[in-house]
Amino acid sequence: MTHVKQTIWKPNMRLSGFVLLIAFANLALFQKPLLAFVFSVSSFPDATGWLQLASVQIVQLCLFMGVLFLVSALSLRVMKLLVVLLFVVNAAALYFMLSYSIEIDRSMIANVLNTDTGEASGLWHWSILPYLAGFGALPALFVWRVVLSAPKRSLRLFAGVASFGLLIAWLFATSTTWLWFDQHASRMGSKVLPWSYVINTARYYNKRYLDEREPILSPPATFAEERPDKKQVVVLVIGEAARAENFGLYGYGRETNTFTKETSLFALPLGQSCATNTIGSTACILTHEGSKASSHTLAEPLPSYLTRQGIETIYRSNNSGPPPVKTTVQERAGEISLECTEEDCPKGDAALNWRLAERIEQSKAQRIFVTLHQTGSHGPAYFSKYPQDFARFTPECKTVQVAKCTHEELVNAYDNSILYTDYLLADLIKQLESLDAETVLIYVSDHGQSLGEGGYYLHGLPNSVAPKEQRDVPFLVWMSDSFASSRGLTAASVLPPQSFPHDFPFHSVMGAFGMTSDIYKPEFDIFHLTP
């Protein structure tokens, strides 16, 4: 009886059999997203397709076996711990890949690692538990309980090297598939578990290291007026996951811009974001490089640059992802809410607006730049991005399992979040109108959002395959009468023939303050584009 219990609870296995079992289990449990893509782009069921499919499997097997054998040469316990960790993370990754059709590339890893607890909590749902239990915990329990008999370390090391040798031999023997692999490498690489998140996490931290380098300071600027007669105030609102398609200002069939309808807020021609993730897009928006900026650019961000030029800068954020900035004041939405002593204190994006006009009035500075970074329409919990008073479009999708909602319910919830953003913009305009100052409001979204079109949800797809829903973004502008008249501007006079949404903000803000420098590009300054 004791022997039976020992066999059940602590099975014995040879290391070679264990490694082979784990490698095949990884293929059996976590390949669905990868196989779906491979079948869609391969020549299957032709002979070439069979070879492509076989290559995908053998490459994964050899790679996984090679890594496990090499780690086992270091320590069997460490190898088992690694397998346990990978299976649990694989289970969670599979859930999100199947539920939201996401791809785990570097930008998605950046989104995950830079998502705050509020955003992260909106992604979790009890339906992830069967994945964690069935694909993660149960295999992990077996792995941890198994008793391994292993050869000498030198033989384990040799087995690892041999596995990689077999991988190289197979690749050369099937060199006819190289072009196919090269063509689809980025898409397949974002679907291969566990390598999609292992490799892209390493790539993310390498990028982060590059980002932490000191920025390249931009050349000094000169001002058209040494000290303006009136205060000059520019507010840049960076939206989140707001796609232009659902804005009434761009011809949407619904009134999602009800609150700004009576204002002079106007839309610039439709254009595309430079990236489908927050980090990449904010790098474009906040640097003079615009759409040519890489996500790890060393160019000095706009708030830092303006601070060095003597402009008071206020940075309020309810999001994550911007490059490091040096400003006069930096505030998180939660911190602003704590300052409030009113009975009904604003929360979330509304906190970014709280008493902004009062803060500007109290400032002794003549030039003030404000950045408000919203959480906007960040999914999948769209229903949590607006108060229920703004649930104009019903029925709403009230779960993070967006694929289980009808398309109508999902769009309704998303449109309500856009409507709430419009309300906040109208509130900002009302506050700016109350100031005795020349004021400008610029709104641009970091990227768009997929709502199930083509089977995609959320955002983060590579630009090469990202649908227009993830890249077409709104670019809106409002000018006070005093600002417009002092410069002889009208809405028509600042409309360029075409828009590159993330190229314009930096240079338009410079133009609004009457600044010029060697980095200033007048072709991207909407206030310079007069007839």
Coordinates of C-alpha atoms in Angstrom, one line a residue:
M1 CA 0.0 0.0 0.0
T2 CA 2.8 2.4 0.9
H3 CA 4.4 1.6 -2.5
V4 CA 1.2 2.4 -4.3
K5 CA 0.9 5.8 -2.4
Q6 CA 4.5 6.5 -3.2
T7 CA 3.8 5.8 -6.9
I8 CA 0.7 8.0 -7.0
W9 CA 1.9 11.0 -5.1
K10 CA 5.6 10.8 -6.0
P11 CA 5.9 9.2 -9.4
N12 CA 9.4 8.2 -10.5
M13 CA 10.7 9.2 -14.0
R14 CA 13.9 9.4 -15.9
L15 CA 15.0 12.9 -16.7
S16 CA 14.9 12.2 -20.4
G17 CA 11.3 11.0 -20.3
F18 CA 10.3 13.9 -18.1
V19 CA 11.8 16.5 -20.4
L20 CA 10.1 14.9 -23.5
L21 CA 6.8 14.7 -21.7
I22 CA 6.9 18.4 -20.6
A23 CA 7.9 19.5 -24.1
F24 CA 5.0 17.6 -25.7
A25 CA 2.6 18.7 -22.9
N26 CA 3.5 22.3 -23.8
L27 CA 2.6 21.7 -27.4
A28 CA -0.7 19.9 -26.5
L29 CA -1.9 22.5 -24.0
F30 CA -0.8 25.9 -25.2
Q31 CA -0.7 25.9 -29.0
K32 CA -4.2 26.8 -30.1
P33 CA -3.6 30.5 -31.0
L34 CA -0.3 29.6 -32.8
L35 CA -1.9 26.7 -34.7
A36 CA -4.8 28.8 -35.8
F37 CA -2.4 31.4 -37.3
V38 CA -0.1 28.8 -38.8
F39 CA -3.0 27.1 -40.6
S40 CA -4.2 30.4 -41.9
V41 CA -0.8 31.3 -43.5
S42 CA 0.7 27.9 -44.4
S43 CA 0.3 25.9 -47.6
F44 CA -1.5 23.2 -45.6
P45 CA -2.7 20.5 -46.7
D46 CA -0.1 20.6 -49.5
A47 CA 3.2 18.9 -48.9
T48 CA 4.8 22.3 -48.3
G49 CA 2.2 23.0 -45.7
W50 CA 2.9 19.7 -43.9
L51 CA 6.6 20.6 -43.8
Q52 CA 5.9 24.1 -42.4
L53 CA 3.6 22.7 -39.7
A54 CA 6.2 20.0 -38.8
S55 CA 8.9 22.7 -38.6
V56 CA 6.9 24.8 -36.2
Q57 CA 6.5 21.7 -33.9
I58 CA 10.0 20.4 -34.1
V59 CA 11.5 23.9 -33.5
Q60 CA 9.4 24.3 -30.3
L61 CA 10.3 20.8 -29.1
C62 CA 14.0 21.1 -29.6
L63 CA 14.1 24.6 -28.1
F64 CA 12.1 23.6 -25.0
M65 CA 14.1 20.4 -24.5
G66 CA 17.4 22.1 -24.9
V67 CA 16.5 24.8 -22.3
L68 CA 15.3 22.2 -19.8
F69 CA 18.3 19.9 -20.2
L70 CA 20.7 22.9 -19.8
V71 CA 18.9 24.1 -16.7
S72 CA 18.8 20.6 -15.2
A73 CA 22.6 20.6 -15.5
L74 CA 22.5 23.5 -13.1
S75 CA 19.9 22.0 -10.7
L76 CA 17.0 19.6 -11.0
R77 CA 15.0 21.6 -8.5
V78 CA 15.5 24.8 -10.4
M79 CA 14.4 23.1 -13.6
K80 CA 11.2 21.9 -12.0
L81 CA 10.5 25.3 -10.5
L82 CA 11.0 26.8 -14.0
V83 CA 8.5 24.4 -15.5
V84 CA 6.0 25.1 -12.8
L85 CA 6.3 28.9 -13.3
L86 CA 6.1 28.6 -17.1
F87 CA 3.0 26.4 -17.0
V88 CA 1.1 28.8 -14.7
V89 CA 2.0 31.9 -16.7
N90 CA 1.3 30.0 -19.9
A91 CA -2.2 29.2 -18.6
A92 CA -2.9 32.9 -17.8
A93 CA -1.4 34.0 -21.2
L94 CA -3.6 31.5 -23.1
Y95 CA -6.7 32.8 -21.4
F96 CA -6.0 36.4 -22.4
M97 CA -5.0 35.3 -25.9
L98 CA -8.2 33.4 -26.5
S99 CA -10.5 35.8 -24.7
Y100 CA -9.2 39.0 -26.3
S101 CA -7.3 37.8 -29.4
I102 CA -4.2 39.6 -28.2
E103 CA -0.7 39.0 -29.4
I104 CA 2.1 38.9 -26.8
D105 CA 4.7 41.0 -28.5
R106 CA 7.0 43.6 -26.9
S107 CA 4.4 46.4 -26.9
M108 CA 1.9 44.1 -25.2
I109 CA 4.4 43.2 -22.5
A110 CA 4.9 46.9 -22.0
N111 CA 1.2 47.4 -21.6
V112 CA 1.1 44.6 -19.0
L113 CA 4.1 45.8 -17.0
N114 CA 2.9 49.4 -17.1
T115 CA -0.7 48.7 -16.3
D116 CA -1.6 50.0 -12.8
T117 CA -3.7 48.0 -10.4
G118 CA -6.9 49.8 -11.4
E119 CA -6.5 48.8 -15.0
A120 CA -5.3 45.3 -14.2
S121 CA -8.3 44.6 -12.0
G122 CA -10.6 45.3 -14.9
L123 CA -9.1 42.5 -16.9
W124 CA -9.6 39.7 -14.4
H125 CA -12.7 37.5 -14.4
W126 CA -13.5 34.3 -12.6
S127 CA -13.5 32.4 -16.0
I128 CA -9.7 32.5 -15.9
L129 CA -9.8 30.0 -13.0
P130 CA -10.4 26.9 -15.1
Y131 CA -7.3 27.8 -17.2
L132 CA -5.2 28.4 -14.1
A133 CA -6.3 25.1 -12.5
G134 CA -6.5 22.8 -15.5
F135 CA -3.5 24.1 -17.6
G136 CA -1.4 25.5 -14.8
A137 CA -2.0 24.2 -11.3
L138 CA -2.5 20.5 -12.1
P139 CA 0.5 20.1 -14.4
A140 CA 2.5 22.1 -11.9
L141 CA 1.5 19.8 -9.1
F142 CA 2.6 16.7 -11.1
V143 CA 5.9 18.4 -12.0
W144 CA 6.7 19.3 -8.4
R145 CA 5.8 15.9 -7.0
V146 CA 7.7 13.8 -9.6
V147 CA 10.9 12.2 -8.4
L148 CA 13.6 12.3 -11.1
S149 CA 16.5 10.0 -11.8
A150 CA 19.1 11.9 -13.7
P151 CA 22.5 11.1 -15.2
K152 CA 25.6 13.0 -14.5
R153 CA 25.6 16.8 -15.0
S154 CA 28.0 16.4 -18.0
L155 CA 25.4 14.1 -19.7
R156 CA 22.6 16.6 -19.0
L157 CA 24.7 19.3 -20.5
F158 CA 25.5 17.2 -23.5
A159 CA 21.7 16.4 -23.9
G160 CA 21.0 20.2 -23.9
V161 CA 23.7 20.9 -26.5
A162 CA 22.5 17.9 -28.6
S163 CA 18.9 19.3 -28.6
F164 CA 20.1 22.6 -29.9
G165 CA 22.3 20.8 -32.4
L166 CA 19.2 18.8 -33.6
L167 CA 17.4 22.1 -33.9
I168 CA 20.1 23.7 -36.1
A169 CA 20.3 20.5 -38.2
W170 CA 16.6 20.5 -38.8
L171 CA 16.6 24.2 -39.8
F172 CA 19.3 23.7 -42.4
A173 CA 17.6 20.5 -43.7
T174 CA 14.3 22.5 -44.1
S175 CA 15.9 25.7 -45.5
T176 CA 13.0 25.9 -48.0
T177 CA 10.8 27.1 -45.1
W178 CA 13.1 30.0 -44.1
L179 CA 11.4 32.6 -46.2
W180 CA 8.0 31.5 -44.8
F181 CA 9.3 31.8 -41.3
D182 CA 10.8 35.1 -42.0
Q183 CA 7.6 36.4 -43.5
H184 CA 5.5 35.5 -40.5
A185 CA 8.1 35.5 -37.7
S186 CA 6.7 38.5 -35.8
R187 CA 3.2 37.2 -35.7
M188 CA 4.2 33.6 -34.9
G189 CA 6.6 34.8 -32.3
S190 CA 3.9 36.6 -30.4
K191 CA 1.8 33.4 -30.2
V192 CA 4.4 30.9 -29.2
L193 CA 4.1 30.0 -25.5
P194 CA 6.2 30.5 -23.4
W195 CA 8.7 32.2 -25.7
S196 CA 6.4 35.1 -26.7
Y197 CA 6.5 36.6 -23.2
V198 CA 9.9 35.3 -22.2
I199 CA 11.7 36.9 -25.1
N200 CA 9.6 40.0 -25.3
T201 CA 10.0 40.6 -21.6
A202 CA 13.7 40.6 -22.1
R203 CA 13.3 43.0 -25.1
Y204 CA 11.1 45.2 -23.0
Y205 CA 13.6 45.5 -20.2
N206 CA 16.4 46.2 -22.7
K207 CA 14.2 49.0 -24.1
R208 CA 13.5 50.2 -20.6
Y209 CA 17.3 50.4 -20.0
L210 CA 17.6 52.5 -23.1
D211 CA 14.7 54.7 -22.0
E212 CA 16.4 55.4 -18.6
R213 CA 19.3 57.0 -20.3
E214 CA 19.5 60.7 -20.0
P215 CA 17.5 62.5 -22.8
I216 CA 19.2 64.5 -25.4
L217 CA 18.4 68.1 -24.5
S218 CA 16.8 70.1 -27.2
P219 CA 18.2 73.5 -28.3
P220 CA 16.9 76.6 -26.5
A221 CA 13.9 78.4 -27.8
T222 CA 13.1 82.0 -28.4
F223 CA 9.7 83.6 -27.8
A224 CA 7.9 86.1 -30.1
E225 CA 7.1 88.1 -26.9
E226 CA 9.4 88.2 -23.9
R227 CA 6.5 88.5 -21.6
P228 CA 2.9 88.3 -23.0
D229 CA 0.4 90.8 -21.9
K230 CA -2.1 88.1 -21.1
K231 CA -1.6 84.7 -19.6
Q232 CA -1.1 82.0 -22.3
V233 CA -2.5 78.6 -21.3
V234 CA -2.2 75.4 -23.5
V235 CA -3.9 72.2 -22.3
L236 CA -2.9 69.0 -24.0
V237 CA -5.3 66.1 -23.3
I238 CA -3.9 62.6 -24.2
G239 CA -6.9 60.3 -24.6
E240 CA -6.7 56.5 -24.2
A241 CA -8.0 53.9 -26.7
A242 CA -10.4 56.4 -28.3
R243 CA -11.0 55.6 -31.9
A244 CA -12.2 58.3 -34.3
E245 CA -14.8 56.1 -35.9
N246 CA -17.0 56.4 -32.8
F247 CA -16.8 60.2 -32.5
G248 CA -19.8 62.2 -33.8
L249 CA -17.3 64.9 -34.9
Y250 CA -16.1 62.5 -37.5
G251 CA -19.5 61.6 -38.8
Y252 CA -20.5 58.8 -36.5
G253 CA -24.2 58.0 -36.5
R254 CA -24.6 58.5 -32.8
E255 CA -24.4 61.7 -30.7
T256 CA -21.2 60.8 -28.8
N257 CA -20.1 64.5 -28.8
T258 CA -23.3 66.0 -27.3
F259 CA -21.6 68.1 -24.7
T260 CA -19.1 69.8 -27.0
K261 CA -21.6 70.3 -29.7
E262 CA -22.4 73.8 -28.6
T263 CA -18.7 74.7 -28.3
S264 CA -16.2 75.7 -31.0
L265 CA -14.3 72.4 -30.6
F266 CA -13.4 71.2 -34.0
A267 CA -11.9 68.0 -35.5
L268 CA -8.8 68.0 -37.7
P269 CA -8.7 65.7 -40.6
L270 CA -8.6 62.0 -39.8
G271 CA -5.2 60.4 -39.3
Q272 CA -3.4 57.4 -37.8
S273 CA -1.6 57.0 -34.6
C274 CA 2.1 56.1 -34.8
A275 CA 1.6 53.0 -32.6
T276 CA -1.1 50.9 -31.1
N277 CA 0.3 51.0 -27.6
T278 CA 0.5 53.8 -25.0
I279 CA 4.2 53.9 -24.6
G280 CA 5.0 54.1 -28.3
S281 CA 2.3 56.7 -29.0
T282 CA 3.1 59.0 -26.1
A283 CA 6.8 59.0 -27.2
C284 CA 5.5 60.3 -30.6
I285 CA 3.1 62.8 -29.1
L286 CA 5.5 64.3 -26.6
T287 CA 8.7 64.6 -28.7
H288 CA 9.6 66.8 -31.6
E289 CA 10.3 63.6 -33.7
G290 CA 6.6 62.8 -33.9
S291 CA 5.8 59.7 -35.8
K292 CA 9.5 59.1 -36.5
A293 CA 10.1 58.6 -32.8
S294 CA 10.9 55.1 -31.5
S295 CA 9.3 54.1 -28.2
H296 CA 12.8 54.3 -26.7
T297 CA 13.7 57.7 -28.2
L298 CA 16.1 59.9 -26.3
A299 CA 14.5 63.1 -27.5
E300 CA 13.5 65.4 -24.7
P301 CA 9.8 65.2 -24.0
L302 CA 7.6 68.3 -24.4
P303 CA 6.8 69.0 -20.8
S304 CA 10.5 68.7 -19.8
Y305 CA 11.5 71.0 -22.7
L306 CA 8.9 73.6 -21.8
T307 CA 9.9 73.5 -18.2
R308 CA 13.5 74.3 -19.1
Q309 CA 12.3 77.2 -21.2
G310 CA 10.7 78.8 -18.2
I311 CA 7.1 77.7 -18.8
E312 CA 5.1 76.4 -15.8
T313 CA 4.2 72.8 -16.5
I314 CA 1.4 70.8 -14.8
Y315 CA 1.2 67.0 -15.5
R316 CA -1.9 65.2 -14.3
S317 CA -2.2 61.5 -15.1
N318 CA -4.8 58.8 -14.7
N319 CA -2.8 56.5 -16.9
S320 CA 0.7 54.9 -17.3
G321 CA 3.2 54.8 -20.1
P322 CA 4.5 58.3 -20.7
P323 CA 8.3 58.9 -20.9
P324 CA 9.9 60.3 -17.8
V325 CA 9.1 64.0 -17.6
K326 CA 10.4 66.9 -15.5
T327 CA 7.6 69.3 -14.7
T328 CA 6.7 72.0 -12.2
V329 CA 3.9 69.9 -10.8
Q330 CA 3.1 66.2 -11.3
E331 CA -0.1 64.7 -9.9
R332 CA -1.9 61.3 -10.1
A333 CA -5.7 61.3 -10.3
G334 CA -5.8 59.4 -7.0
E335 CA -3.7 62.0 -5.3
I336 CA -6.0 64.8 -6.6
S337 CA -9.1 63.0 -5.3
L338 CA -7.5 62.8 -1.8
E339 CA -7.1 66.6 -1.9
C340 CA -10.8 67.0 -2.4
T341 CA -12.9 67.7 0.7
E342 CA -16.2 68.1 -1.1
E343 CA -19.1 65.8 -0.5
D344 CA -18.9 64.3 -4.0
C345 CA -15.2 64.3 -5.0
P346 CA -14.3 63.5 -8.6
K347 CA -12.6 60.2 -9.4
G348 CA -10.7 58.8 -12.3
D349 CA -10.5 61.1 -15.3
A350 CA -12.8 63.7 -13.7
A351 CA -10.1 64.2 -11.1
L352 CA -7.8 65.5 -13.8
N353 CA -10.2 68.4 -14.4
W354 CA -10.8 69.2 -10.8
R355 CA -10.3 72.9 -10.1
L356 CA -7.9 73.3 -13.0
A357 CA -9.0 76.8 -13.8
E358 CA -8.5 77.8 -10.1
R359 CA -5.0 76.3 -10.1
I360 CA -4.2 78.3 -13.3
E361 CA -5.6 81.5 -11.9
Q362 CA -3.5 81.2 -8.7
S363 CA -0.3 80.8 -10.7
K364 CA 1.9 83.8 -11.2
A365 CA 3.3 82.4 -14.4
Q366 CA 2.4 84.0 -17.7
R367 CA 2.8 80.9 -19.7
I368 CA 1.3 77.6 -18.4
F369 CA 1.3 74.2 -20.1
V370 CA -1.0 71.5 -18.8
T371 CA -0.9 67.8 -19.8
L372 CA -3.9 65.6 -18.8
H373 CA -3.4 61.9 -19.5
Q374 CA -6.7 60.1 -19.3
T375 CA -7.6 56.5 -18.9
G376 CA -10.4 57.3 -21.3
S377 CA -11.8 54.2 -23.1
H378 CA -9.3 51.7 -21.9
G379 CA -10.8 48.2 -22.2
P380 CA -12.1 45.7 -21.6
A381 CA -14.0 47.1 -18.7
Y382 CA -15.6 50.0 -20.6
F383 CA -18.6 50.0 -18.3
S384 CA -16.3 51.1 -15.5
K385 CA -14.9 54.2 -17.3
Y386 CA -18.0 56.3 -16.9
P387 CA -20.6 57.1 -14.2
Q388 CA -24.0 55.4 -14.7
D389 CA -25.5 58.8 -15.4
F390 CA -23.7 58.6 -18.7
A391 CA -25.1 55.2 -19.7
R392 CA -27.0 56.7 -22.6
F393 CA -26.6 53.7 -24.9
T394 CA -28.1 50.5 -23.6
P395 CA -28.0 47.6 -23.0
E396 CA -24.3 47.7 -22.0
C397 CA -21.6 45.1 -21.8
K398 CA -20.9 44.8 -18.1
T399 CA -18.2 42.2 -18.0
V400 CA -14.6 42.1 -19.0
Q401 CA -15.4 39.0 -21.1
V402 CA -16.2 41.2 -24.0
A403 CA -16.3 38.2 -26.5
K404 CA -19.4 37.0 -24.5
C405 CA -21.3 40.2 -25.0
T406 CA -23.2 41.0 -28.1
H407 CA -21.6 43.4 -30.5
E408 CA -24.3 45.9 -29.7
E409 CA -23.7 45.7 -25.9
L410 CA -20.0 46.1 -26.4
V411 CA -20.3 49.1 -28.7
N412 CA -22.9 50.7 -26.3
A413 CA -20.5 50.5 -23.4
Y414 CA -17.6 51.8 -25.5
D415 CA -19.8 54.7 -26.9
N416 CA -20.8 55.7 -23.3
S417 CA -17.1 56.0 -22.4
I418 CA -16.6 58.3 -25.5
L419 CA -19.6 60.3 -24.4
Y420 CA -18.1 60.7 -20.9
T421 CA -14.8 61.9 -22.5
D422 CA -16.8 64.4 -24.4
Y423 CA -18.4 65.7 -21.2
L424 CA -14.9 66.1 -19.6
L425 CA -13.7 68.0 -22.7
A426 CA -16.7 70.3 -22.4
D427 CA -16.0 70.9 -18.8
L428 CA -12.4 71.8 -19.6
I429 CA -13.6 74.2 -22.2
K430 CA -16.0 75.9 -19.7
Q431 CA -13.1 76.2 -17.2
L432 CA -10.8 77.7 -19.8
E433 CA -13.4 80.1 -21.0
S434 CA -13.7 81.5 -17.4
L435 CA -10.0 82.5 -17.5
D436 CA -8.7 85.9 -18.4
A437 CA -6.2 84.3 -20.7
E438 CA -5.4 83.2 -24.2
T439 CA -6.2 79.5 -24.0
V440 CA -6.0 76.5 -26.3
L441 CA -7.2 72.9 -25.8
I442 CA -5.7 70.1 -27.9
Y443 CA -7.0 66.5 -27.6
V444 CA -5.5 63.5 -29.3
S445 CA -5.9 59.8 -28.5
D446 CA -2.8 57.6 -28.1
H447 CA -4.3 54.8 -30.3
G448 CA -7.7 53.3 -31.2
Q449 CA -9.5 50.2 -30.1
S450 CA -10.9 47.0 -31.7
L451 CA -14.4 46.0 -30.6
G452 CA -14.5 42.5 -32.2
E453 CA -14.1 43.5 -35.8
G454 CA -12.3 40.7 -37.5
G455 CA -12.2 38.8 -34.3
Y456 CA -9.9 41.4 -32.6
Y457 CA -10.4 43.1 -29.3
L458 CA -8.5 45.8 -27.4
H459 CA -5.3 47.1 -29.1
G460 CA -1.6 46.4 -29.4
L461 CA -1.3 44.6 -32.7
P462 CA 1.8 45.3 -34.8
N463 CA 1.3 48.3 -37.1
S464 CA 1.8 46.0 -40.1
V465 CA -1.4 44.1 -39.4
A466 CA -3.3 46.5 -37.0
P467 CA -6.8 47.3 -38.3
K468 CA -7.9 50.9 -38.8
E469 CA -9.9 50.7 -35.6
Q470 CA -6.7 50.5 -33.6
R471 CA -5.0 53.3 -35.5
D472 CA -7.5 55.9 -36.7
V473 CA -7.6 58.5 -33.8
P474 CA -9.4 61.8 -33.1
F475 CA -7.4 65.0 -33.1
L476 CA -9.5 67.9 -31.7
V477 CA -8.7 71.6 -31.1
W478 CA -10.4 74.4 -29.3
M479 CA -9.2 78.0 -29.1
S480 CA -10.5 80.8 -26.9
D481 CA -11.8 83.9 -28.7
S482 CA -8.9 86.0 -27.4
F483 CA -6.3 83.5 -28.6
A484 CA -7.8 83.2 -32.0
S485 CA -8.3 87.0 -32.5
S486 CA -4.8 87.9 -31.3
R487 CA -3.4 85.6 -34.1
G488 CA -6.0 86.2 -36.7
L489 CA -7.1 82.5 -36.7
T490 CA -10.3 80.7 -37.4
A491 CA -11.1 77.0 -37.3
A492 CA -10.9 76.9 -41.1
S493 CA -7.4 78.5 -41.1
V494 CA -5.8 75.9 -38.8
L495 CA -7.1 72.9 -40.7
P496 CA -4.2 71.2 -42.6
P497 CA -5.0 69.3 -45.8
Q498 CA -4.2 66.1 -44.0
S499 CA -3.5 65.2 -40.4
F500 CA -0.7 63.2 -38.8
P501 CA -2.1 63.3 -35.3
H502 CA 1.0 62.5 -33.4
D503 CA 3.3 64.9 -35.4
F504 CA 1.4 68.0 -34.6
P505 CA 1.0 68.4 -30.8
F506 CA 4.7 69.2 -30.0
H507 CA 5.1 71.9 -32.7
S508 CA 1.6 73.3 -32.3
V509 CA 2.2 73.8 -28.6
M510 CA 5.4 75.6 -29.4
G511 CA 3.4 77.7 -31.9
A512 CA 0.7 78.5 -29.4
F513 CA 3.4 79.9 -27.1
G514 CA 5.1 81.8 -29.9
M515 CA 8.2 79.7 -29.6
T516 CA 10.8 78.9 -32.3
S517 CA 14.0 76.8 -32.2
D518 CA 16.1 74.5 -34.3
I519 CA 13.7 71.6 -33.6
Y520 CA 10.5 73.6 -34.4
K521 CA 8.8 72.4 -37.6
P522 CA 6.2 75.0 -38.8
E523 CA 4.7 72.5 -41.2
F524 CA 3.4 70.6 -38.1
D525 CA 2.2 73.7 -36.3
I526 CA -1.6 74.1 -36.9
F527 CA -1.5 77.7 -35.6
H528 CA 1.1 78.5 -38.2
L529 CA -0.8 77.1 -41.2
T530 CA -2.7 80.3 -41.9
P531 CA -3.9 81.1 -45.5

